[in-house]
């Protein structure tokens, strides 16, 4: 018996040594030895679109002076982990997709989801029942069916489900998907209308909570895994399209008393439940009301938000999301929707489309956001289809009559993040010495650093990419975005 005991002791000691070595290796300070910088640029007035424009070397630079512009990166200071970046797979996107020739369909799938040839989307959202970006208003149950015995997703099997399956295959067999309702069936609401706001009728809370479970089960039976869900898309907006209103207290109580417990009882406690799913302006008030109640907060994984607070004429309110993150650090921030509104075909080449994305994404990630979701991945030549005329821009538009596909510069701006910052990457400290440059940075799981630098001004800016006493000289062109890969 002694020899096996000695052998076991030796194994334990050896394992301890290996673990210590691994731990020491993980804690080893970042080194720039034998590393250079590959520069990828998208630039107004040129053909550069995520184009590799050069490889730069680091030189000793102990202390920059105040007259030198610099982007300082500190790999030793880490923050949130990237979950993923992607877009919404709506009825409109699916219908547009299947009106195109097969070669154009493949081009779009590759452009979005191929990790090498495309921009490597890994995250997605889809709608529960119809939304504005559907060709019609529809429900999965017949009127008055409170028990949901008639629940049927046949409508989605024509376009949306096949489309999502093709997307998952193009993404390598895995896509992190969450789902959102725009409205319960009209007969469940106080206005008896699926459109125009209204609220959930008393006595229908449990039936509506069961509806989410039915939807998730139905999609998963179709081979579409659902990672998470939001409670309600834009719960403070009375829209001409599908919409339903909740006050903060009503959303809190629905989560606490119905949706949260129903997810648990249905074996779906692991699904990530996201509250709010609306603009940044009311974000803190909504989230604090819900999360200050422990009985509701225990069911909540994260907070979703949109960027449309600008409809009031104000700018994007990043301070509100930063405050939510600081106050409730155990909950995760997710950008759940954003797009350029009021489609105009003459503005498909407008450079401000992409700059809006870059501006938001950099600030959102720096505020603590773990995942970022664009709205429709694909729309047609009219900015639809949309059953209420709420036509919008998408990063990619297709002319369903000619088959022509247009990639706006929004696609490339998003790609500067989604292609180079992988799921599992940790955000690291990155700051610019001038406010004319915007920056965020991540350490990827493979050890490569991705630094995004955006210049939305009219002048060229020379700067130093400075990391722990060494720097590489970089030039930021006017109205450009660059991803710098340190490897």
Tab-separated table of C-alpha atoms in Angstrom:
chain	number	residue	atom	x	y	z
A	1	UNK	CA	0.000	0.000	0.000
A	2	UNK	CA	2.940	2.349	0.554
A	3	UNK	CA	4.049	2.686	-3.026
A	4	UNK	CA	0.693	3.867	-4.366
A	5	UNK	CA	0.467	6.393	-1.504
A	6	UNK	CA	3.928	7.745	-2.387
A	7	UNK	CA	2.949	7.859	-6.027
A	8	UNK	CA	-0.226	9.714	-5.160
A	9	UNK	CA	1.717	12.177	-3.016
A	10	UNK	CA	4.183	12.739	-5.826
A	11	UNK	CA	1.305	13.320	-8.259
A	12	UNK	CA	-0.242	15.885	-5.932
A	13	UNK	CA	3.086	17.695	-5.519
A	14	UNK	CA	3.713	17.600	-9.275
A	15	UNK	CA	0.237	18.912	-9.972
A	16	UNK	CA	0.823	21.704	-7.493
A	17	UNK	CA	4.083	22.649	-9.189
A	18	UNK	CA	2.377	22.692	-12.597
A	19	UNK	CA	-0.491	24.803	-11.266
A	20	UNK	CA	1.969	27.224	-9.683
A	21	UNK	CA	3.889	27.445	-12.939
A	22	UNK	CA	0.677	28.045	-14.884
A	23	UNK	CA	-0.402	30.671	-12.373
A	24	UNK	CA	2.965	32.398	-12.585
A	25	UNK	CA	2.761	32.324	-16.367
A	26	UNK	CA	-0.696	33.928	-16.295
A	27	UNK	CA	0.509	36.647	-13.955
A	28	UNK	CA	3.660	37.382	-15.950
A	29	UNK	CA	3.699	41.039	-17.041
A	30	UNK	CA	2.882	41.795	-20.658
A	31	UNK	CA	5.986	42.114	-22.806
A	32	UNK	CA	6.439	43.816	-26.166
A	33	UNK	CA	9.501	41.709	-26.947
A	34	UNK	CA	9.396	40.553	-30.594
A	35	UNK	CA	5.990	42.215	-31.065
A	36	UNK	CA	4.905	44.631	-33.788
A	37	UNK	CA	1.683	46.434	-34.765
A	38	UNK	CA	-0.463	45.542	-37.755
A	39	UNK	CA	-2.688	48.425	-38.822
A	40	UNK	CA	-6.126	47.943	-40.422
A	41	UNK	CA	-7.919	51.083	-41.630
A	42	UNK	CA	-11.293	52.247	-42.950
A	43	UNK	CA	-10.950	55.781	-44.295
A	44	UNK	CA	-13.246	58.300	-45.937
A	45	UNK	CA	-12.343	59.316	-49.486
A	46	UNK	CA	-10.270	56.194	-50.136
A	47	UNK	CA	-10.813	52.535	-50.970
A	48	UNK	CA	-9.531	51.484	-47.554
A	49	UNK	CA	-12.114	49.241	-45.896
A	50	UNK	CA	-10.606	47.315	-42.994
A	51	UNK	CA	-7.512	47.349	-45.200
A	52	UNK	CA	-4.126	46.383	-43.821
A	53	UNK	CA	-2.026	49.490	-44.425
A	54	UNK	CA	1.228	48.556	-42.736
A	55	UNK	CA	3.204	46.984	-39.901
A	56	UNK	CA	4.797	49.233	-37.294
A	57	UNK	CA	7.579	48.600	-34.814
A	58	UNK	CA	7.953	49.732	-31.228
A	59	UNK	CA	10.812	51.922	-30.053
A	60	UNK	CA	11.853	52.994	-26.576
A	61	UNK	CA	9.815	55.952	-25.383
A	62	UNK	CA	10.121	56.415	-21.605
A	63	UNK	CA	8.086	59.613	-21.268
A	64	UNK	CA	5.948	61.339	-23.922
A	65	UNK	CA	5.724	65.112	-23.633
A	66	UNK	CA	2.575	67.197	-23.598
A	67	UNK	CA	2.948	68.342	-27.192
A	68	UNK	CA	2.905	64.739	-28.440
A	69	UNK	CA	-0.448	63.077	-29.039
A	70	UNK	CA	-0.592	59.564	-27.602
A	71	UNK	CA	-2.902	56.630	-27.087
A	72	UNK	CA	-1.840	54.951	-23.850
A	73	UNK	CA	-2.580	51.247	-23.433
A	74	UNK	CA	-2.069	49.302	-20.212
A	75	UNK	CA	-2.568	45.526	-20.620
A	76	UNK	CA	-2.190	44.973	-16.858
A	77	UNK	CA	-5.482	46.757	-16.103
A	78	UNK	CA	-8.420	44.591	-17.156
A	79	UNK	CA	-12.169	45.120	-17.105
A	80	UNK	CA	-15.188	43.272	-18.534
A	81	UNK	CA	-15.063	40.240	-20.827
A	82	UNK	CA	-16.448	40.457	-24.359
A	83	UNK	CA	-19.457	38.219	-24.920
A	84	UNK	CA	-20.052	38.990	-28.587
A	85	UNK	CA	-21.020	41.437	-31.330
A	86	UNK	CA	-23.755	40.936	-33.915
A	87	UNK	CA	-27.106	42.014	-35.307
A	88	UNK	CA	-30.812	41.221	-35.328
A	89	UNK	CA	-32.219	38.437	-37.489
A	90	UNK	CA	-35.682	39.848	-38.109
A	91	UNK	CA	-38.499	38.865	-40.451
A	92	UNK	CA	-37.435	41.757	-42.686
A	93	UNK	CA	-33.850	40.526	-42.922
A	94	UNK	CA	-34.978	36.972	-43.642
A	95	UNK	CA	-37.522	37.968	-46.302
A	96	UNK	CA	-34.998	40.197	-48.050
A	97	UNK	CA	-32.382	37.437	-47.913
A	98	UNK	CA	-34.591	34.894	-49.676
A	99	UNK	CA	-35.491	37.321	-52.460
A	100	UNK	CA	-31.832	37.355	-53.551
A	101	UNK	CA	-29.884	35.000	-55.839
A	102	UNK	CA	-28.002	32.190	-54.096
A	103	UNK	CA	-24.599	33.740	-54.775
A	104	UNK	CA	-25.672	36.994	-53.103
A	105	UNK	CA	-27.059	35.081	-50.133
A	106	UNK	CA	-23.713	33.358	-49.715
A	107	UNK	CA	-21.885	36.687	-50.069
A	108	UNK	CA	-23.916	38.199	-47.225
A	109	UNK	CA	-23.523	35.192	-44.923
A	110	UNK	CA	-19.769	35.124	-45.512
A	111	UNK	CA	-19.435	38.877	-45.048
A	112	UNK	CA	-21.138	38.841	-41.680
A	113	UNK	CA	-20.327	35.481	-40.125
A	114	UNK	CA	-17.123	34.075	-41.581
A	115	UNK	CA	-14.342	34.678	-39.057
A	116	UNK	CA	-11.642	34.920	-41.742
A	117	UNK	CA	-13.316	36.300	-44.853
A	118	UNK	CA	-15.944	38.346	-43.014
A	119	UNK	CA	-16.357	40.304	-39.791
A	120	UNK	CA	-17.107	37.312	-37.582
A	121	UNK	CA	-20.460	38.099	-35.953
A	122	UNK	CA	-21.078	35.856	-32.922
A	123	UNK	CA	-24.176	37.427	-31.346
A	124	UNK	CA	-27.794	37.736	-32.483
A	125	UNK	CA	-31.310	38.812	-31.595
A	126	UNK	CA	-34.704	37.886	-32.955
A	127	UNK	CA	-38.296	38.883	-32.299
A	128	UNK	CA	-41.015	36.951	-30.449
A	129	UNK	CA	-44.082	37.363	-32.727
A	130	UNK	CA	-44.211	40.280	-35.148
A	131	UNK	CA	-42.418	43.601	-34.863
A	132	UNK	CA	-42.298	46.679	-37.080
A	133	UNK	CA	-39.710	44.926	-39.268
A	134	UNK	CA	-42.185	42.244	-40.294
A	135	UNK	CA	-44.309	42.382	-43.446
A	136	UNK	CA	-47.455	41.844	-41.418
A	137	UNK	CA	-48.780	41.613	-37.872
A	138	UNK	CA	-49.144	38.045	-36.645
A	139	UNK	CA	-49.432	35.955	-33.486
A	140	UNK	CA	-48.528	32.403	-32.526
A	141	UNK	CA	-51.858	31.778	-30.764
A	142	UNK	CA	-55.525	32.188	-31.643
A	143	UNK	CA	-57.543	34.960	-30.024
A	144	UNK	CA	-58.666	34.213	-26.486
A	145	UNK	CA	-56.410	31.173	-26.044
A	146	UNK	CA	-55.155	31.972	-22.552
A	147	UNK	CA	-53.904	28.396	-22.075
A	148	UNK	CA	-51.803	28.735	-25.270
A	149	UNK	CA	-53.040	25.401	-26.615
A	150	UNK	CA	-52.948	26.735	-30.190
A	151	UNK	CA	-49.332	27.967	-29.939
A	152	UNK	CA	-47.723	27.493	-33.359
A	153	UNK	CA	-44.645	29.086	-34.952
A	154	UNK	CA	-45.480	27.953	-38.504
A	155	UNK	CA	-45.342	31.576	-39.674
A	156	UNK	CA	-41.614	31.728	-38.897
A	157	UNK	CA	-40.813	28.507	-40.766
A	158	UNK	CA	-41.198	30.191	-44.148
A	159	UNK	CA	-38.345	32.715	-43.854
A	160	UNK	CA	-37.005	33.473	-40.406
A	161	UNK	CA	-36.199	30.035	-39.019
A	162	UNK	CA	-34.426	28.831	-42.212
A	163	UNK	CA	-32.509	32.111	-42.302
A	164	UNK	CA	-31.353	31.815	-38.686
A	165	UNK	CA	-30.267	28.215	-39.336
A	166	UNK	CA	-28.184	29.343	-42.311
A	167	UNK	CA	-26.661	32.084	-40.167
A	168	UNK	CA	-25.729	29.623	-37.426
A	169	UNK	CA	-24.085	27.338	-39.985
A	170	UNK	CA	-22.175	30.275	-41.495
A	171	UNK	CA	-21.004	31.266	-38.008
A	172	UNK	CA	-19.415	27.844	-37.542
A	173	UNK	CA	-22.337	26.153	-35.815
A	174	UNK	CA	-22.680	28.489	-32.849
A	175	UNK	CA	-24.419	31.820	-32.370
A	176	UNK	CA	-25.295	33.407	-29.021
A	177	UNK	CA	-28.979	34.307	-29.513
A	178	UNK	CA	-31.406	36.285	-27.415
A	179	UNK	CA	-35.079	36.981	-28.071
A	180	UNK	CA	-37.408	39.933	-27.424
A	181	UNK	CA	-41.178	40.471	-27.585
A	182	UNK	CA	-42.595	43.680	-29.061
A	183	UNK	CA	-46.098	42.987	-27.754
A	184	UNK	CA	-48.330	40.308	-26.291
A	185	UNK	CA	-51.343	39.373	-28.444
A	186	UNK	CA	-53.805	42.265	-28.618
A	187	UNK	CA	-56.503	40.470	-26.625
A	188	UNK	CA	-54.082	40.224	-23.669
A	189	UNK	CA	-53.724	44.027	-23.566
A	190	UNK	CA	-55.754	46.900	-22.156
A	191	UNK	CA	-56.156	48.534	-25.574
A	192	UNK	CA	-57.090	45.216	-27.246
A	193	UNK	CA	-54.570	46.059	-29.958
A	194	UNK	CA	-51.141	44.572	-30.663
A	195	UNK	CA	-50.094	48.033	-31.882
A	196	UNK	CA	-50.187	51.477	-30.222
A	197	UNK	CA	-48.878	50.678	-26.751
A	198	UNK	CA	-51.360	49.542	-24.140
A	199	UNK	CA	-50.444	47.419	-21.134
A	200	UNK	CA	-50.738	43.789	-20.132
A	201	UNK	CA	-54.184	43.077	-18.658
A	202	UNK	CA	-54.372	41.894	-15.076
A	203	UNK	CA	-54.844	38.155	-14.961
A	204	UNK	CA	-52.764	37.534	-18.074
A	205	UNK	CA	-49.346	37.802	-16.392
A	206	UNK	CA	-48.857	34.054	-16.053
A	207	UNK	CA	-50.166	33.289	-19.508
A	208	UNK	CA	-47.768	35.839	-21.001
A	209	UNK	CA	-44.850	34.451	-18.954
A	210	UNK	CA	-45.696	30.985	-20.274
A	211	UNK	CA	-45.611	32.431	-23.795
A	212	UNK	CA	-41.836	33.082	-23.563
A	213	UNK	CA	-41.273	29.467	-22.518
A	214	UNK	CA	-43.372	28.174	-25.401
A	215	UNK	CA	-41.397	30.288	-27.870
A	216	UNK	CA	-37.980	29.270	-26.552
A	217	UNK	CA	-38.932	25.577	-26.558
A	218	UNK	CA	-40.350	25.821	-30.084
A	219	UNK	CA	-37.214	27.484	-31.477
A	220	UNK	CA	-34.881	25.102	-29.712
A	221	UNK	CA	-36.829	22.172	-31.187
A	222	UNK	CA	-36.016	23.727	-34.566
A	223	UNK	CA	-32.294	23.566	-33.731
A	224	UNK	CA	-31.919	27.221	-32.682
A	225	UNK	CA	-30.471	27.453	-29.152
A	226	UNK	CA	-31.678	30.489	-27.190
A	227	UNK	CA	-29.135	31.978	-24.789
A	228	UNK	CA	-31.274	34.733	-23.273
A	229	UNK	CA	-34.298	36.993	-23.460
A	230	UNK	CA	-35.415	40.532	-22.739
A	231	UNK	CA	-38.639	41.300	-20.908
A	232	UNK	CA	-40.031	43.803	-23.406
A	233	UNK	CA	-38.706	45.807	-26.310
A	234	UNK	CA	-38.926	49.543	-25.499
A	235	UNK	CA	-41.398	49.365	-22.603
A	236	UNK	CA	-41.852	53.164	-22.426
A	237	UNK	CA	-42.713	53.774	-26.090
A	238	UNK	CA	-46.239	53.925	-27.485
A	239	UNK	CA	-45.523	53.162	-31.132
A	240	UNK	CA	-47.634	52.866	-34.271
A	241	UNK	CA	-46.244	49.345	-34.449
A	242	UNK	CA	-46.179	46.448	-31.942
A	243	UNK	CA	-45.578	47.907	-28.477
A	244	UNK	CA	-46.511	47.386	-24.827
A	245	UNK	CA	-45.900	49.650	-21.853
A	246	UNK	CA	-44.497	48.822	-18.421
A	247	UNK	CA	-43.546	51.220	-15.665
A	248	UNK	CA	-40.388	50.306	-13.775
A	249	UNK	CA	-42.522	48.906	-10.950
A	250	UNK	CA	-44.643	46.876	-13.364
A	251	UNK	CA	-41.597	45.384	-15.062
A	252	UNK	CA	-40.043	44.636	-11.657
A	253	UNK	CA	-43.163	42.868	-10.430
A	254	UNK	CA	-43.638	40.899	-13.663
A	255	UNK	CA	-40.043	39.650	-13.392
A	256	UNK	CA	-40.327	38.941	-9.659
A	257	UNK	CA	-43.712	37.262	-9.587
A	258	UNK	CA	-44.116	35.688	-13.005
A	259	UNK	CA	-41.341	35.605	-15.614
A	260	UNK	CA	-38.435	34.823	-13.274
A	261	UNK	CA	-40.188	32.015	-11.373
A	262	UNK	CA	-41.626	30.616	-14.629
A	263	UNK	CA	-38.181	30.386	-16.198
A	264	UNK	CA	-36.939	28.534	-13.116
A	265	UNK	CA	-39.883	26.134	-12.940
A	266	UNK	CA	-39.492	25.369	-16.649
A	267	UNK	CA	-35.841	24.376	-16.319
A	268	UNK	CA	-34.688	27.628	-17.925
A	269	UNK	CA	-32.988	29.256	-14.964
A	270	UNK	CA	-29.816	29.324	-17.079
A	271	UNK	CA	-31.371	31.617	-19.707
A	272	UNK	CA	-30.035	35.153	-19.302
A	273	UNK	CA	-32.860	37.535	-18.399
A	274	UNK	CA	-32.321	41.143	-19.501
A	275	UNK	CA	-34.419	44.073	-18.280
A	276	UNK	CA	-35.152	47.542	-19.708
A	277	UNK	CA	-34.222	47.069	-23.411
A	278	UNK	CA	-34.846	50.751	-24.120
A	279	UNK	CA	-32.933	54.024	-24.348
A	280	UNK	CA	-30.159	55.312	-22.113
A	281	UNK	CA	-32.100	58.351	-20.894
A	282	UNK	CA	-34.289	56.598	-18.290
A	283	UNK	CA	-31.800	53.795	-17.734
A	284	UNK	CA	-30.729	54.488	-14.167
A	285	UNK	CA	-34.235	55.103	-12.839
A	286	UNK	CA	-35.555	51.916	-14.443
A	287	UNK	CA	-32.688	49.697	-13.409
A	288	UNK	CA	-32.424	50.967	-9.842
A	289	UNK	CA	-36.162	50.452	-9.304
A	290	UNK	CA	-35.886	46.822	-10.430
A	291	UNK	CA	-32.525	45.851	-8.948
A	292	UNK	CA	-33.030	47.435	-5.542
A	293	UNK	CA	-35.633	44.721	-4.964
A	294	UNK	CA	-33.630	41.551	-4.174
A	295	UNK	CA	-36.613	39.332	-5.017
A	296	UNK	CA	-36.573	40.691	-8.582
A	297	UNK	CA	-32.830	41.228	-8.915
A	298	UNK	CA	-32.032	37.553	-8.313
A	299	UNK	CA	-33.590	36.678	-11.667
A	300	UNK	CA	-31.870	39.427	-13.661
A	301	UNK	CA	-28.622	38.751	-15.532
A	302	UNK	CA	-28.270	42.060	-17.300
A	303	UNK	CA	-29.528	45.404	-18.552
A	304	UNK	CA	-30.277	46.068	-22.215
A	305	UNK	CA	-30.305	49.504	-23.806
A	306	UNK	CA	-30.767	51.300	-27.144
A	307	UNK	CA	-29.312	54.530	-28.529
A	308	UNK	CA	-32.497	56.330	-29.638
A	309	UNK	CA	-32.535	58.843	-26.773
A	310	UNK	CA	-31.316	61.189	-29.519
A	311	UNK	CA	-34.932	61.498	-30.778
A	312	UNK	CA	-35.338	64.284	-28.181
A	313	UNK	CA	-32.562	66.302	-29.803
A	314	UNK	CA	-30.069	65.302	-27.106
A	315	UNK	CA	-26.833	63.405	-27.629
A	316	UNK	CA	-26.002	59.840	-26.612
A	317	UNK	CA	-26.050	59.563	-22.819
A	318	UNK	CA	-23.099	57.326	-21.983
A	319	UNK	CA	-22.922	58.616	-18.404
A	320	UNK	CA	-26.186	56.890	-17.542
A	321	UNK	CA	-24.956	53.487	-18.633
A	322	UNK	CA	-21.651	54.094	-16.835
A	323	UNK	CA	-23.542	54.928	-13.641
A	324	UNK	CA	-25.631	51.763	-13.926
A	325	UNK	CA	-22.458	49.719	-14.344
A	326	UNK	CA	-20.782	51.377	-11.365
A	327	UNK	CA	-23.848	51.043	-9.132
A	328	UNK	CA	-24.776	47.470	-10.083
A	329	UNK	CA	-21.446	45.906	-11.158
A	330	UNK	CA	-22.735	42.339	-10.836
A	331	UNK	CA	-25.216	42.900	-13.689
A	332	UNK	CA	-24.154	42.970	-17.328
A	333	UNK	CA	-24.687	45.792	-19.817
A	334	UNK	CA	-25.830	44.776	-23.315
A	335	UNK	CA	-26.486	47.118	-26.233
A	336	UNK	CA	-29.605	45.434	-27.610
A	337	UNK	CA	-30.522	47.675	-30.563
A	338	UNK	CA	-29.442	50.620	-32.664
A	339	UNK	CA	-29.744	51.778	-36.265
A	340	UNK	CA	-29.764	54.937	-38.358
A	341	UNK	CA	-33.403	55.921	-38.768
A	342	UNK	CA	-35.374	57.503	-41.634
A	343	UNK	CA	-34.006	55.602	-44.625
A	344	UNK	CA	-32.901	57.650	-47.609
A	345	UNK	CA	-31.343	55.779	-50.536
A	346	UNK	CA	-29.350	58.875	-51.540
A	347	UNK	CA	-27.470	58.688	-48.219
A	348	UNK	CA	-26.183	55.116	-48.424
A	349	UNK	CA	-22.659	56.524	-48.865
A	350	UNK	CA	-22.996	59.027	-46.008
A	351	UNK	CA	-19.875	58.680	-43.851
A	352	UNK	CA	-21.741	59.713	-40.711
A	353	UNK	CA	-23.571	56.359	-40.748
A	354	UNK	CA	-20.440	54.467	-39.769
A	355	UNK	CA	-19.115	57.178	-37.486
A	356	UNK	CA	-22.268	56.941	-35.387
A	357	UNK	CA	-21.543	53.257	-34.838
A	358	UNK	CA	-17.887	53.806	-34.001
A	359	UNK	CA	-18.693	56.634	-31.593
A	360	UNK	CA	-21.299	54.574	-29.772
A	361	UNK	CA	-19.379	51.296	-29.661
A	362	UNK	CA	-16.183	52.797	-28.249
A	363	UNK	CA	-18.063	54.685	-25.544
A	364	UNK	CA	-20.365	51.759	-24.763
A	365	UNK	CA	-17.491	49.327	-24.308
A	366	UNK	CA	-15.580	51.815	-22.193
A	367	UNK	CA	-18.673	52.152	-19.980
A	368	UNK	CA	-18.677	48.405	-19.285
A	369	UNK	CA	-20.842	46.868	-22.032
A	370	UNK	CA	-20.215	43.140	-22.606
A	371	UNK	CA	-22.130	42.620	-25.881
A	372	UNK	CA	-23.322	44.837	-28.732
A	373	UNK	CA	-26.235	44.162	-31.085
A	374	UNK	CA	-27.016	46.106	-34.237
A	375	UNK	CA	-30.610	46.155	-35.481
A	376	UNK	CA	-31.497	44.459	-38.835
A	377	UNK	CA	-28.502	42.759	-40.454
A	378	UNK	CA	-30.078	43.210	-43.898
A	379	UNK	CA	-32.819	45.381	-45.413
A	380	UNK	CA	-34.140	45.936	-48.919
A	381	UNK	CA	-33.860	48.865	-51.329
A	382	UNK	CA	-36.601	50.746	-49.436
A	383	UNK	CA	-35.181	50.229	-45.934
A	384	UNK	CA	-37.737	47.511	-45.176
A	385	UNK	CA	-39.885	45.518	-45.445
A	386	UNK	CA	-41.790	47.213	-42.627
A	387	UNK	CA	-45.553	47.020	-42.191
A	388	UNK	CA	-45.910	50.546	-40.730
A	389	UNK	CA	-43.489	52.419	-42.995
A	390	UNK	CA	-40.809	52.820	-40.315
A	391	UNK	CA	-37.992	52.415	-42.835
A	392	UNK	CA	-34.394	52.472	-41.567
A	393	UNK	CA	-30.792	51.919	-42.586
A	394	UNK	CA	-28.929	48.649	-42.131
A	395	UNK	CA	-25.201	48.013	-42.624
A	396	UNK	CA	-26.120	45.987	-45.717
A	397	UNK	CA	-28.910	46.746	-48.195
A	398	UNK	CA	-30.018	44.584	-51.095
A	399	UNK	CA	-32.028	45.557	-54.144
A	400	UNK	CA	-34.547	42.716	-54.417
A	401	UNK	CA	-35.267	43.643	-58.046
A	402	UNK	CA	-31.694	43.616	-59.366
A	403	UNK	CA	-29.931	41.510	-56.715
A	404	UNK	CA	-27.345	44.232	-56.118
A	405	UNK	CA	-25.908	44.321	-52.592
A	406	UNK	CA	-24.598	47.506	-50.964
A	407	UNK	CA	-22.268	47.465	-47.967
A	408	UNK	CA	-22.481	50.812	-46.189
A	409	UNK	CA	-19.514	52.045	-44.198
A	410	UNK	CA	-21.444	51.051	-41.030
A	411	UNK	CA	-20.604	47.445	-41.888
A	412	UNK	CA	-16.882	48.241	-41.874
A	413	UNK	CA	-17.012	50.375	-38.732
A	414	UNK	CA	-18.716	47.530	-36.849
A	415	UNK	CA	-16.195	45.133	-38.356
A	416	UNK	CA	-13.311	46.990	-36.759
A	417	UNK	CA	-14.649	45.610	-33.477
A	418	UNK	CA	-16.342	42.318	-34.354
A	419	UNK	CA	-13.558	40.973	-36.568
A	420	UNK	CA	-10.677	41.759	-34.246
A	421	UNK	CA	-12.142	41.567	-30.723
A	422	UNK	CA	-13.111	37.972	-30.042
A	423	UNK	CA	-15.554	36.529	-27.505
A	424	UNK	CA	-13.628	36.001	-24.286
A	425	UNK	CA	-11.416	39.059	-24.853
A	426	UNK	CA	-10.831	41.255	-21.789
A	427	UNK	CA	-11.052	44.998	-22.110
A	428	UNK	CA	-7.840	46.711	-21.028
A	429	UNK	CA	-7.012	50.301	-20.173
A	430	UNK	CA	-6.774	52.592	-23.198
A	431	UNK	CA	-6.855	56.387	-23.196
A	432	UNK	CA	-6.090	59.144	-25.670
A	433	UNK	CA	-4.271	62.341	-24.704
A	434	UNK	CA	-6.518	64.347	-27.060
A	435	UNK	CA	-10.304	64.216	-27.236
A	436	UNK	CA	-10.135	64.226	-31.034
A	437	UNK	CA	-9.196	60.553	-30.860
A	438	UNK	CA	-11.558	57.928	-29.427
A	439	UNK	CA	-10.149	54.592	-28.301
A	440	UNK	CA	-10.893	51.278	-26.656
A	441	UNK	CA	-8.693	48.184	-26.376
A	442	UNK	CA	-8.951	44.457	-25.641
A	443	UNK	CA	-6.650	41.550	-24.900
A	444	UNK	CA	-7.845	38.578	-26.951
A	445	UNK	CA	-7.785	35.014	-25.619
A	446	UNK	CA	-4.794	34.260	-27.886
A	447	UNK	CA	-2.772	37.072	-26.283
A	448	UNK	CA	-3.074	39.526	-29.188
A	449	UNK	CA	-4.084	43.077	-28.300
A	450	UNK	CA	-6.670	44.912	-30.426
A	451	UNK	CA	-6.671	48.705	-30.062
A	452	UNK	CA	-9.425	50.617	-31.880
A	453	UNK	CA	-8.740	54.295	-32.631
A	454	UNK	CA	-11.302	56.536	-34.310
A	455	UNK	CA	-10.815	60.023	-35.757
A	456	UNK	CA	-14.085	61.769	-36.714
A	457	UNK	CA	-12.421	65.098	-37.400
A	458	UNK	CA	-11.296	66.810	-40.607
A	459	UNK	CA	-7.566	66.790	-39.871
A	460	UNK	CA	-4.872	64.130	-39.890
A	461	UNK	CA	-3.513	63.306	-36.418
A	462	UNK	CA	-0.085	61.774	-35.796
A	463	UNK	CA	0.109	59.936	-32.488
A	464	UNK	CA	2.079	57.423	-30.451
A	465	UNK	CA	0.688	54.030	-29.531
A	466	UNK	CA	2.387	53.888	-26.131
A	467	UNK	CA	2.621	50.717	-24.033
A	468	UNK	CA	4.803	50.578	-20.917
A	469	UNK	CA	7.753	52.665	-22.056
A	470	UNK	CA	7.667	51.799	-25.745
A	471	UNK	CA	5.787	53.418	-28.607
A	472	UNK	CA	4.922	52.988	-32.267
A	473	UNK	CA	4.311	56.015	-34.479
A	474	UNK	CA	0.846	55.982	-36.091
A	475	UNK	CA	-1.054	58.370	-38.336
A	476	UNK	CA	-4.826	58.691	-38.033
A	477	UNK	CA	-6.377	59.939	-41.263
A	478	UNK	CA	-9.346	62.336	-41.199
A	479	UNK	CA	-12.670	60.541	-40.724
A	480	UNK	CA	-11.131	57.131	-40.224
A	481	UNK	CA	-11.228	54.194	-37.864
A	482	UNK	CA	-8.309	51.841	-37.327
A	483	UNK	CA	-7.733	48.620	-35.457
A	484	UNK	CA	-4.159	48.130	-34.315
A	485	UNK	CA	-3.200	44.519	-33.633
A	486	UNK	CA	-0.248	44.088	-31.298
A	487	UNK	CA	1.246	40.618	-31.749
